[in-house]
Amino acid sequence: MKNRILVTGGAGYIGSHTAVELQNAGYEVIIIDDLSNSTADSIDGIERITGKRPIFEKLDCNDFVALEALFQKYEGISGIIHFAASKAVGESVQKPLLYYRNNLNSLINLLDLMPKYKVSGIVFSSSCTVYGEPDQNPIDETAPIKPAMSPYGNTKQINEEIIADFIKSGADIKSIILRYFNPIGAHPSAEIGELPNGVPQNLVPFITQTAIGVRQELSVFGNDYNTPDGSCVRDFINVVDLAKAHVIAIDRMLGNKSDDKVEIFNLGTGNGLSVLQLINVFEKVSGEKLNYKIVGRRGGDIEKIWADPVKANTVLGWTAKETVEDTVLSAWKWQLKLREKGIM
Ligand code: UD1
C-alpha cells in the first residue's frame, strides 16, 4: 500500500475524479467534504469505478477542531490535495465574504496542522484566474499576477501567497500549485461527473442540463468581447486528464523529485475555444439543438485565456490527451446517466 492522501473536497467534481486516479495508482484515499456543493453519491461512484471505497468523512475544513480530530483519527497522512473551496466566479462577486471566509480559512487550517502531524506536502487547486486578464495568450507560469477580476480569483491569488509565505517562514513542507484552466467532462464510465447543487454556475453542466430539459435556456454571457465570435475564450481541459496530473504531482512531491519547495504548473490543453464554439461542439456530438440566448456580460469574467502548458508537459511529463469532442460527449453521457437513474 502506498501513502495515505487526504483529499479535501473529494466528493466534488475534480476531487472525485482525482480520488479515482489516486486509488488506481495504489494510494489510500481519505476524502473530507462538507457536501455544500456535492453529494456522497460520488463516493459510491468512486467505489464502482475502482472497486475500492475511499474513507469518507463529512467535514468542513473551516472547523479547526474537527480537522485536527481527523488527523488524530487517521494517522500517517503523508500528503494533501486541497480542492475544498467555493468556486463560482459570478457568485463570488455577489457574496465576497463567503468566498474569503471559506477559501482562506480552510487552507490556513490545513497548513497549520501539517507540521504537527508530519504531513510533508500539499497540492493546491489553483486557477488560471490568478493571471487576471492576460496581455497575451497562451499564458505561461512566468506571466505576472494581475489584479484579480473577482473575489474568487483573489482568494486563489492570496492562497498561493499564503503557501509561499508559510514555506518561506521555515515550515518543513512542500507544495505544488496547479493552475487549472477550465475543467470539463466526466469519467468515461459516467459513474462520476459534474453535479453542482442547485443551479449550475459553470458552463458545461448548464449546457447539458438545458439540453435534457432541466433548465429552459442557456444564457451566453456576452457576445461583444474582443474575440473572433464575440464570446469569451477558454482552455477547456478534460477532467480525467486533469486528475491524472494530480497523481504525478503527488508522486513528485512525496518522492522529493524536486529541490524546489514550491512549484507552479499550468494545467491546460494549449488551445482556446470560445463559448459559442463549445456550444457547437456540444450540438455536434450530442445531436441535440441547444436552446440558448445571448445576454449581457457576467461580472468578473475574463475575456480570453488559454494555457501555455509546456512546463507541465516537460517537467511533469503530463499532457492533456482527450479531444474536446470526446470530453463534451463524456459530459453528455453523464447527464444521460443521471436521467436514467432519475436523479436529474
Ligand atoms: C473560472 C476559472 C477556472 C475555474 C472556474 C471555477 C477563469 C478564466 N477560469 O472559470 O479556472 O476552474 O472558474 O468555477 O477565471 N458562461 C455562460 N453561461 C453560463 C455559464 C458560463 O455564457 O451559464 C460563460 C462564462 O461567461 C465564461 C465561460 O462560459 O465565459 C466559462 O464559464 P465557467 O464555466 O463559469 O468558468 P470560468 O468562469 O471561465
Short mmCIF file of C-alpha atoms and ligand atoms in Angstrom, two decimals:
data_model
loop_
_atom_site.label_atom_id
_atom_site.label_comp_id
_atom_site.label_asym_id
_atom_site.label_seq_id
_atom_site.Cartn_x
_atom_site.Cartn_y
_atom_site.Cartn_z
CA MET A 1 0.00 0.00 0.00
CA LYS A 2 1.29 3.42 -0.96
CA ASN A 3 0.89 6.57 1.08
CA ARG A 4 -2.23 7.93 2.66
CA ILE A 5 -3.53 11.02 0.88
CA LEU A 6 -6.11 13.42 2.28
CA VAL A 7 -8.35 14.80 -0.48
CA THR A 8 -10.36 17.80 0.71
CA GLY A 9 -13.43 18.43 -1.41
CA GLY A 10 -13.05 14.88 -2.68
CA ALA A 11 -16.79 14.35 -3.15
CA GLY A 12 -16.82 17.22 -5.61
CA TYR A 13 -16.21 17.37 -9.29
CA ILE A 14 -12.43 17.41 -9.73
CA GLY A 15 -11.82 15.83 -6.32
CA SER A 16 -13.82 12.69 -7.11
CA HIS A 17 -12.04 12.17 -10.43
CA THR A 18 -8.70 12.62 -8.68
CA ALA A 19 -9.65 10.15 -5.95
CA VAL A 20 -10.24 7.56 -8.70
CA GLU A 21 -6.82 8.14 -10.24
CA LEU A 22 -5.10 8.09 -6.84
CA GLN A 23 -6.73 4.78 -5.94
CA ASN A 24 -5.85 3.36 -9.36
CA ALA A 25 -2.24 4.33 -8.64
CA GLY A 26 -2.35 2.47 -5.30
CA TYR A 27 -2.74 5.39 -2.90
CA GLU A 28 -5.02 5.16 0.10
CA VAL A 29 -7.52 7.99 -0.15
CA ILE A 30 -9.24 9.80 2.68
CA ILE A 31 -11.92 12.18 1.47
CA ILE A 32 -13.33 15.02 3.51
CA ASP A 33 -16.10 17.19 2.16
CA ASP A 34 -18.83 19.35 3.70
CA LEU A 35 -21.12 18.40 0.78
CA SER A 36 -22.03 22.06 0.28
CA ASN A 37 -21.71 21.66 -3.48
CA SER A 38 -21.71 17.88 -3.87
CA THR A 39 -23.35 14.70 -2.57
CA ALA A 40 -21.95 11.49 -1.14
CA ASP A 41 -23.18 9.66 -4.28
CA SER A 42 -19.78 10.39 -5.78
CA ILE A 43 -18.20 8.19 -3.11
CA ASP A 44 -20.33 5.29 -4.43
CA GLY A 45 -19.23 6.20 -7.96
CA ILE A 46 -15.55 6.10 -6.97
CA GLU A 47 -16.12 2.67 -5.43
CA ARG A 48 -17.90 1.37 -8.54
CA ILE A 49 -15.06 2.52 -10.81
CA THR A 50 -12.11 1.40 -8.69
CA GLY A 51 -13.60 -1.49 -6.70
CA LYS A 52 -12.49 0.22 -3.52
CA ARG A 53 -14.38 2.57 -1.24
CA PRO A 54 -12.33 5.55 -0.12
CA ILE A 55 -12.57 6.60 3.51
CA PHE A 56 -15.11 9.42 3.70
CA GLU A 57 -15.85 11.89 6.49
CA LYS A 58 -18.32 14.75 6.20
CA LEU A 59 -16.28 17.65 7.47
CA ASP A 60 -15.84 21.35 6.86
CA CYS A 61 -12.16 22.36 6.65
CA ASN A 62 -13.08 25.63 8.33
CA ASP A 63 -13.80 23.67 11.51
CA PHE A 64 -10.30 23.53 13.01
CA VAL A 65 -11.24 21.26 15.91
CA ALA A 66 -12.90 18.69 13.66
CA LEU A 67 -9.99 18.88 11.24
CA GLU A 68 -7.44 18.23 13.95
CA ALA A 69 -9.53 15.29 15.21
CA LEU A 70 -9.34 13.86 11.70
CA PHE A 71 -5.54 13.95 11.68
CA GLN A 72 -5.60 12.18 15.05
CA LYS A 73 -8.05 9.55 13.86
CA TYR A 74 -6.20 8.77 10.63
CA GLU A 75 -2.53 8.72 11.49
CA GLY A 76 0.22 8.92 8.91
CA ILE A 77 -1.35 11.14 6.26
CA SER A 78 1.62 11.94 4.02
CA GLY A 79 0.10 14.37 1.55
CA ILE A 80 -2.92 16.58 0.99
CA ILE A 81 -4.69 17.61 -2.17
CA HIS A 82 -6.76 20.65 -1.30
CA PHE A 83 -9.79 21.09 -3.55
CA ALA A 84 -12.37 22.19 -1.00
CA ALA A 85 -13.39 25.73 -1.92
CA SER A 86 -16.24 27.84 -3.19
CA LYS A 87 -15.65 28.23 -6.89
CA ALA A 88 -18.17 30.28 -8.83
CA VAL A 89 -16.78 33.49 -10.27
CA GLY A 90 -20.17 35.23 -10.57
CA GLU A 91 -21.37 34.18 -7.11
CA SER A 92 -18.11 35.42 -5.58
CA VAL A 93 -18.85 38.92 -6.87
CA GLN A 94 -22.23 38.77 -5.08
CA LYS A 95 -21.00 37.10 -1.88
CA PRO A 96 -17.36 38.07 -1.34
CA LEU A 97 -17.24 37.33 2.39
CA LEU A 98 -18.44 33.78 1.85
CA TYR A 99 -15.55 33.29 -0.56
CA TYR A 100 -12.89 34.90 1.63
CA ARG A 101 -14.06 33.03 4.71
CA ASN A 102 -14.33 29.60 3.09
CA ASN A 103 -11.35 29.69 0.81
CA LEU A 104 -8.81 31.33 3.10
CA ASN A 105 -9.66 29.72 6.44
CA SER A 106 -9.69 26.19 5.12
CA LEU A 107 -6.18 26.48 3.68
CA ILE A 108 -4.83 28.18 6.81
CA ASN A 109 -6.27 25.42 9.00
CA LEU A 110 -4.68 22.70 6.88
CA LEU A 111 -1.26 24.40 6.76
CA ASP A 112 -1.39 24.98 10.49
CA LEU A 113 -1.88 21.28 11.15
CA MET A 114 0.58 19.90 8.59
CA PRO A 115 3.87 20.24 10.53
CA LYS A 116 2.35 18.90 13.76
CA TYR A 117 1.04 15.78 12.01
CA LYS A 118 4.14 15.43 9.80
CA VAL A 119 2.29 15.85 6.53
CA SER A 120 5.05 16.53 4.04
CA GLY A 121 3.27 18.24 1.19
CA ILE A 122 0.15 19.88 -0.18
CA VAL A 123 -1.06 20.06 -3.77
CA PHE A 124 -3.13 23.19 -4.11
CA SER A 125 -6.00 23.55 -6.51
CA SER A 126 -5.45 26.95 -8.05
CA SER A 127 -6.80 28.55 -11.18
CA CYS A 128 -5.74 30.39 -14.29
CA THR A 129 -7.91 33.13 -12.87
CA VAL A 130 -4.80 34.30 -10.92
CA TYR A 131 -3.47 35.78 -14.18
CA GLY A 132 -6.40 38.18 -14.41
CA GLU A 133 -6.92 39.42 -17.96
CA PRO A 134 -3.74 38.28 -19.78
CA ASP A 135 -1.78 40.67 -22.00
CA GLN A 136 -1.12 37.79 -24.35
CA ASN A 137 -2.10 34.17 -24.88
CA PRO A 138 -1.09 31.43 -24.44
CA ILE A 139 -0.02 32.33 -20.94
CA ASP A 140 2.80 30.61 -19.03
CA GLU A 141 3.65 30.47 -15.33
CA THR A 142 6.09 33.38 -15.51
CA ALA A 143 3.33 35.79 -16.51
CA PRO A 144 2.66 38.49 -13.93
CA ILE A 145 -0.11 38.01 -11.43
CA LYS A 146 -2.53 40.83 -12.22
CA PRO A 147 -5.28 42.28 -10.06
CA ALA A 148 -7.93 39.59 -9.72
CA MET A 149 -11.14 40.02 -11.70
CA SER A 150 -13.29 38.56 -8.92
CA PRO A 151 -13.17 37.74 -5.20
CA TYR A 152 -12.91 34.06 -6.22
CA GLY A 153 -9.80 34.87 -8.24
CA ASN A 154 -8.43 36.92 -5.39
CA THR A 155 -8.81 34.01 -2.94
CA LYS A 156 -6.71 31.86 -5.29
CA GLN A 157 -4.02 34.56 -5.51
CA ILE A 158 -3.95 35.06 -1.75
CA ASN A 159 -3.90 31.31 -1.11
CA GLU A 160 -0.86 30.91 -3.37
CA GLU A 161 0.86 33.67 -1.37
CA ILE A 162 -0.11 32.10 1.96
CA ILE A 163 1.52 28.83 0.91
CA ALA A 164 4.69 30.58 -0.29
CA ASP A 165 4.96 32.74 2.85
CA PHE A 166 4.43 29.78 5.16
CA ILE A 167 7.18 27.81 3.43
CA LYS A 168 9.45 30.88 3.40
CA SER A 169 8.96 31.15 7.16
CA GLY A 170 10.66 27.78 7.52
CA ALA A 171 7.74 25.38 7.64
CA ASP A 172 9.04 21.97 6.67
CA ILE A 173 6.52 21.21 3.94
CA LYS A 174 6.44 21.24 0.15
CA SER A 175 3.75 22.40 -2.21
CA ILE A 176 2.77 22.03 -5.82
CA ILE A 177 0.34 24.65 -7.04
CA LEU A 178 -1.72 23.59 -10.03
CA ARG A 179 -3.39 26.33 -12.03
CA TYR A 180 -6.33 24.78 -13.82
CA PHE A 181 -7.84 26.33 -16.88
CA ASN A 182 -11.45 25.19 -17.46
CA PRO A 183 -12.04 21.57 -16.44
CA ILE A 184 -14.99 19.92 -18.18
CA GLY A 185 -16.32 16.44 -19.00
CA ALA A 186 -16.84 13.36 -16.88
CA HIS A 187 -15.34 9.96 -16.21
CA PRO A 188 -15.83 7.72 -19.29
CA SER A 189 -17.78 5.25 -17.13
CA ALA A 190 -20.34 8.02 -16.43
CA GLU A 191 -20.20 6.95 -12.77
CA ILE A 192 -18.95 10.37 -11.66
CA GLY A 193 -19.17 13.81 -13.23
CA GLU A 194 -20.03 17.40 -12.54
CA LEU A 195 -23.21 17.79 -10.49
CA PRO A 196 -23.31 21.06 -8.60
CA ASN A 197 -26.09 21.52 -6.05
CA GLY A 198 -28.80 23.83 -7.37
CA VAL A 199 -28.44 25.93 -10.49
CA PRO A 200 -25.07 25.33 -12.17
CA GLN A 201 -22.77 28.33 -12.35
CA ASN A 202 -20.34 26.71 -14.79
CA LEU A 203 -20.93 26.46 -18.49
CA VAL A 204 -20.94 22.74 -19.30
CA PRO A 205 -23.33 21.49 -16.60
CA PHE A 206 -25.64 24.34 -17.60
CA ILE A 207 -25.43 23.23 -21.24
CA THR A 208 -26.18 19.56 -20.51
CA GLN A 209 -28.97 20.39 -18.05
CA THR A 210 -30.56 22.68 -20.64
CA ALA A 211 -30.32 20.05 -23.36
CA ILE A 212 -32.01 17.46 -21.14
CA GLY A 213 -34.77 19.91 -20.20
CA VAL A 214 -33.94 20.62 -16.56
CA ARG A 215 -33.13 24.25 -17.47
CA GLN A 216 -35.15 26.14 -20.03
CA GLU A 217 -32.43 28.10 -21.72
CA LEU A 218 -28.72 28.76 -21.50
CA SER A 219 -27.69 32.39 -21.20
CA VAL A 220 -24.47 33.13 -23.05
CA PHE A 221 -22.84 35.94 -21.12
CA GLY A 222 -21.75 38.46 -23.72
CA ASN A 223 -21.04 38.46 -27.48
CA ASP A 224 -19.29 41.81 -27.57
CA TYR A 225 -15.86 40.71 -26.36
CA ASN A 226 -12.78 41.26 -28.49
CA THR A 227 -12.70 37.63 -29.70
CA PRO A 228 -13.41 36.07 -33.12
CA ASP A 229 -17.12 35.47 -32.40
CA GLY A 230 -17.54 37.92 -29.52
CA SER A 231 -17.98 35.29 -26.79
CA CYS A 232 -15.32 34.57 -24.15
CA VAL A 233 -12.48 32.19 -24.99
CA ARG A 234 -11.34 29.47 -22.58
CA ASP A 235 -9.00 26.48 -22.48
CA PHE A 236 -11.35 23.57 -21.79
CA ILE A 237 -9.43 20.69 -20.23
CA ASN A 238 -10.69 17.13 -19.71
CA VAL A 239 -11.26 16.39 -16.04
CA VAL A 240 -9.68 12.91 -16.15
CA ASP A 241 -6.57 14.32 -17.81
CA LEU A 242 -6.53 16.93 -15.08
CA ALA A 243 -7.00 14.33 -12.33
CA LYS A 244 -4.02 12.35 -13.65
CA ALA A 245 -1.79 15.40 -13.25
CA HIS A 246 -2.52 15.33 -9.53
CA VAL A 247 -1.17 11.81 -9.17
CA ILE A 248 2.02 12.89 -10.93
CA ALA A 249 2.24 15.92 -8.63
CA ILE A 250 1.80 13.77 -5.51
CA ASP A 251 4.41 11.24 -6.73
CA ARG A 252 6.80 14.12 -7.40
CA MET A 253 6.22 15.88 -4.10
CA LEU A 254 6.33 12.82 -1.85
CA GLY A 255 9.22 11.33 -3.81
CA ASN A 256 11.23 14.55 -3.34
CA LYS A 257 11.86 14.68 -7.07
CA SER A 258 12.46 18.42 -7.00
CA ASP A 259 14.59 20.65 -4.78
CA ASP A 260 12.06 23.45 -5.05
CA LYS A 261 9.76 23.66 -2.09
CA VAL A 262 7.04 25.38 -4.10
CA GLU A 263 6.37 24.62 -7.75
CA ILE A 264 3.67 26.03 -10.01
CA PHE A 265 2.22 24.41 -13.12
CA ASN A 266 -0.44 25.42 -15.63
CA LEU A 267 -2.83 22.61 -16.49
CA GLY A 268 -4.49 23.24 -19.83
CA THR A 269 -4.56 21.97 -23.40
CA GLY A 270 -2.91 24.98 -25.01
CA ASN A 271 -5.98 25.62 -27.20
CA GLY A 272 -8.51 28.38 -26.82
CA LEU A 273 -12.16 27.74 -27.69
CA SER A 274 -14.99 30.24 -27.44
CA VAL A 275 -18.21 29.67 -25.53
CA LEU A 276 -20.14 29.63 -28.82
CA GLN A 277 -17.66 27.17 -30.34
CA LEU A 278 -18.10 24.90 -27.34
CA ILE A 279 -21.87 25.04 -27.81
CA ASN A 280 -21.32 23.98 -31.44
CA VAL A 281 -19.19 21.05 -30.32
CA PHE A 282 -21.96 20.05 -27.91
CA GLU A 283 -24.63 20.19 -30.62
CA LYS A 284 -22.45 18.14 -32.96
CA VAL A 285 -21.52 15.33 -30.58
CA SER A 286 -24.89 15.06 -28.82
CA GLY A 287 -27.11 15.58 -31.87
CA GLU A 288 -29.22 17.95 -29.70
CA LYS A 289 -30.17 21.50 -30.57
CA LEU A 290 -29.33 23.73 -27.63
CA ASN A 291 -31.73 26.45 -26.59
CA TYR A 292 -29.61 29.49 -25.81
CA LYS A 293 -29.72 33.26 -25.99
CA ILE A 294 -27.07 35.96 -25.80
CA VAL A 295 -27.36 38.16 -22.72
CA GLY A 296 -25.13 40.79 -21.10
CA ARG A 297 -21.68 40.11 -19.72
CA ARG A 298 -21.24 38.40 -16.35
CA GLY A 299 -19.32 40.32 -13.67
CA GLY A 300 -15.79 39.07 -13.04
CA ASP A 301 -15.34 37.23 -16.36
CA ILE A 302 -12.00 37.24 -18.18
CA GLU A 303 -12.27 37.91 -21.93
CA LYS A 304 -9.86 35.30 -23.25
CA ILE A 305 -7.33 32.99 -21.71
CA TRP A 306 -5.62 29.78 -22.70
CA ALA A 307 -2.58 27.95 -21.36
CA ASP A 308 0.97 27.52 -22.35
CA PRO A 309 1.28 24.03 -20.79
CA VAL A 310 4.91 23.43 -21.81
CA LYS A 311 6.21 23.41 -18.23
CA ALA A 312 3.75 20.68 -17.18
CA ASN A 313 4.46 18.81 -20.43
CA THR A 314 8.22 18.78 -19.93
CA VAL A 315 8.77 18.86 -16.16
CA LEU A 316 5.83 16.68 -15.08
CA GLY A 317 5.70 14.64 -18.27
CA TRP A 318 1.96 15.36 -18.38
CA THR A 319 -0.06 16.27 -21.46
CA ALA A 320 -3.78 16.70 -21.98
CA LYS A 321 -4.78 13.79 -24.22
CA GLU A 322 -8.53 13.82 -24.74
CA THR A 323 -10.18 15.75 -27.57
CA VAL A 324 -12.76 18.39 -26.75
CA GLU A 325 -15.34 16.34 -28.73
CA ASP A 326 -14.83 13.23 -26.58
CA THR A 327 -14.74 15.37 -23.47
CA VAL A 328 -18.03 17.13 -24.21
CA LEU A 329 -19.57 13.79 -25.15
CA SER A 330 -18.49 12.36 -21.78
CA ALA A 331 -20.33 15.22 -20.04
CA TRP A 332 -23.46 14.46 -22.09
CA LYS A 333 -23.26 10.72 -21.30
CA TRP A 334 -23.02 11.62 -17.61
CA GLN A 335 -26.13 13.78 -17.94
CA LEU A 336 -27.98 10.94 -19.72
CA LYS A 337 -26.96 8.55 -16.94
CA LEU A 338 -28.30 10.97 -14.31
CA ARG A 339 -31.60 10.97 -16.20
CA GLU A 340 -31.61 7.16 -16.42
CA LYS A 341 -31.13 6.98 -12.66
CA GLY A 342 -33.89 9.55 -12.12
CA ILE A 343 -31.51 11.93 -10.39
CA MET A 344 -31.91 14.79 -12.87
C1 UD1 B 1 -13.28 30.08 -13.78
C2 UD1 B 1 -11.78 29.89 -13.91
C3 UD1 B 1 -11.45 28.43 -13.86
C4 UD1 B 1 -12.06 27.79 -12.63
C5 UD1 B 1 -13.55 28.04 -12.62
C6 UD1 B 1 -14.18 27.51 -11.36
C7 UD1 B 1 -11.18 31.74 -15.34
C8 UD1 B 1 -10.68 32.13 -16.67
N1 UD1 B 1 -11.34 30.43 -15.17
O1 UD1 B 1 -13.85 29.55 -14.90
O2 UD1 B 1 -10.05 28.26 -13.83
O3 UD1 B 1 -11.84 26.42 -12.67
O4 UD1 B 1 -13.77 29.42 -12.64
O5 UD1 B 1 -15.56 27.68 -11.40
O6 UD1 B 1 -11.39 32.55 -14.46
N2 UD1 B 1 -20.89 31.04 -19.29
C9 UD1 B 1 -22.06 31.35 -19.97
N3 UD1 B 1 -23.24 30.92 -19.45
C10 UD1 B 1 -23.33 30.19 -18.31
C11 UD1 B 1 -22.13 29.86 -17.63
C12 UD1 B 1 -20.93 30.31 -18.14
O7 UD1 B 1 -22.02 32.04 -21.00
O8 UD1 B 1 -24.44 29.85 -17.90
C13 UD1 B 1 -19.62 31.50 -19.84
C14 UD1 B 1 -18.86 32.39 -18.88
O9 UD1 B 1 -19.26 33.73 -19.01
C15 UD1 B 1 -17.43 32.13 -19.30
C16 UD1 B 1 -17.45 30.69 -19.80
O10 UD1 B 1 -18.81 30.38 -20.06
O11 UD1 B 1 -17.10 32.97 -20.37
C17 UD1 B 1 -16.93 29.70 -18.78
O12 UD1 B 1 -17.58 29.96 -17.54
P1 UD1 B 1 -17.45 28.99 -16.29
O13 UD1 B 1 -17.73 27.59 -16.71
O14 UD1 B 1 -18.28 29.56 -15.20
O15 UD1 B 1 -15.94 29.03 -15.94
P2 UD1 B 1 -14.94 30.30 -15.74
O16 UD1 B 1 -15.61 31.36 -15.01
O17 UD1 B 1 -14.28 30.61 -17.02
#
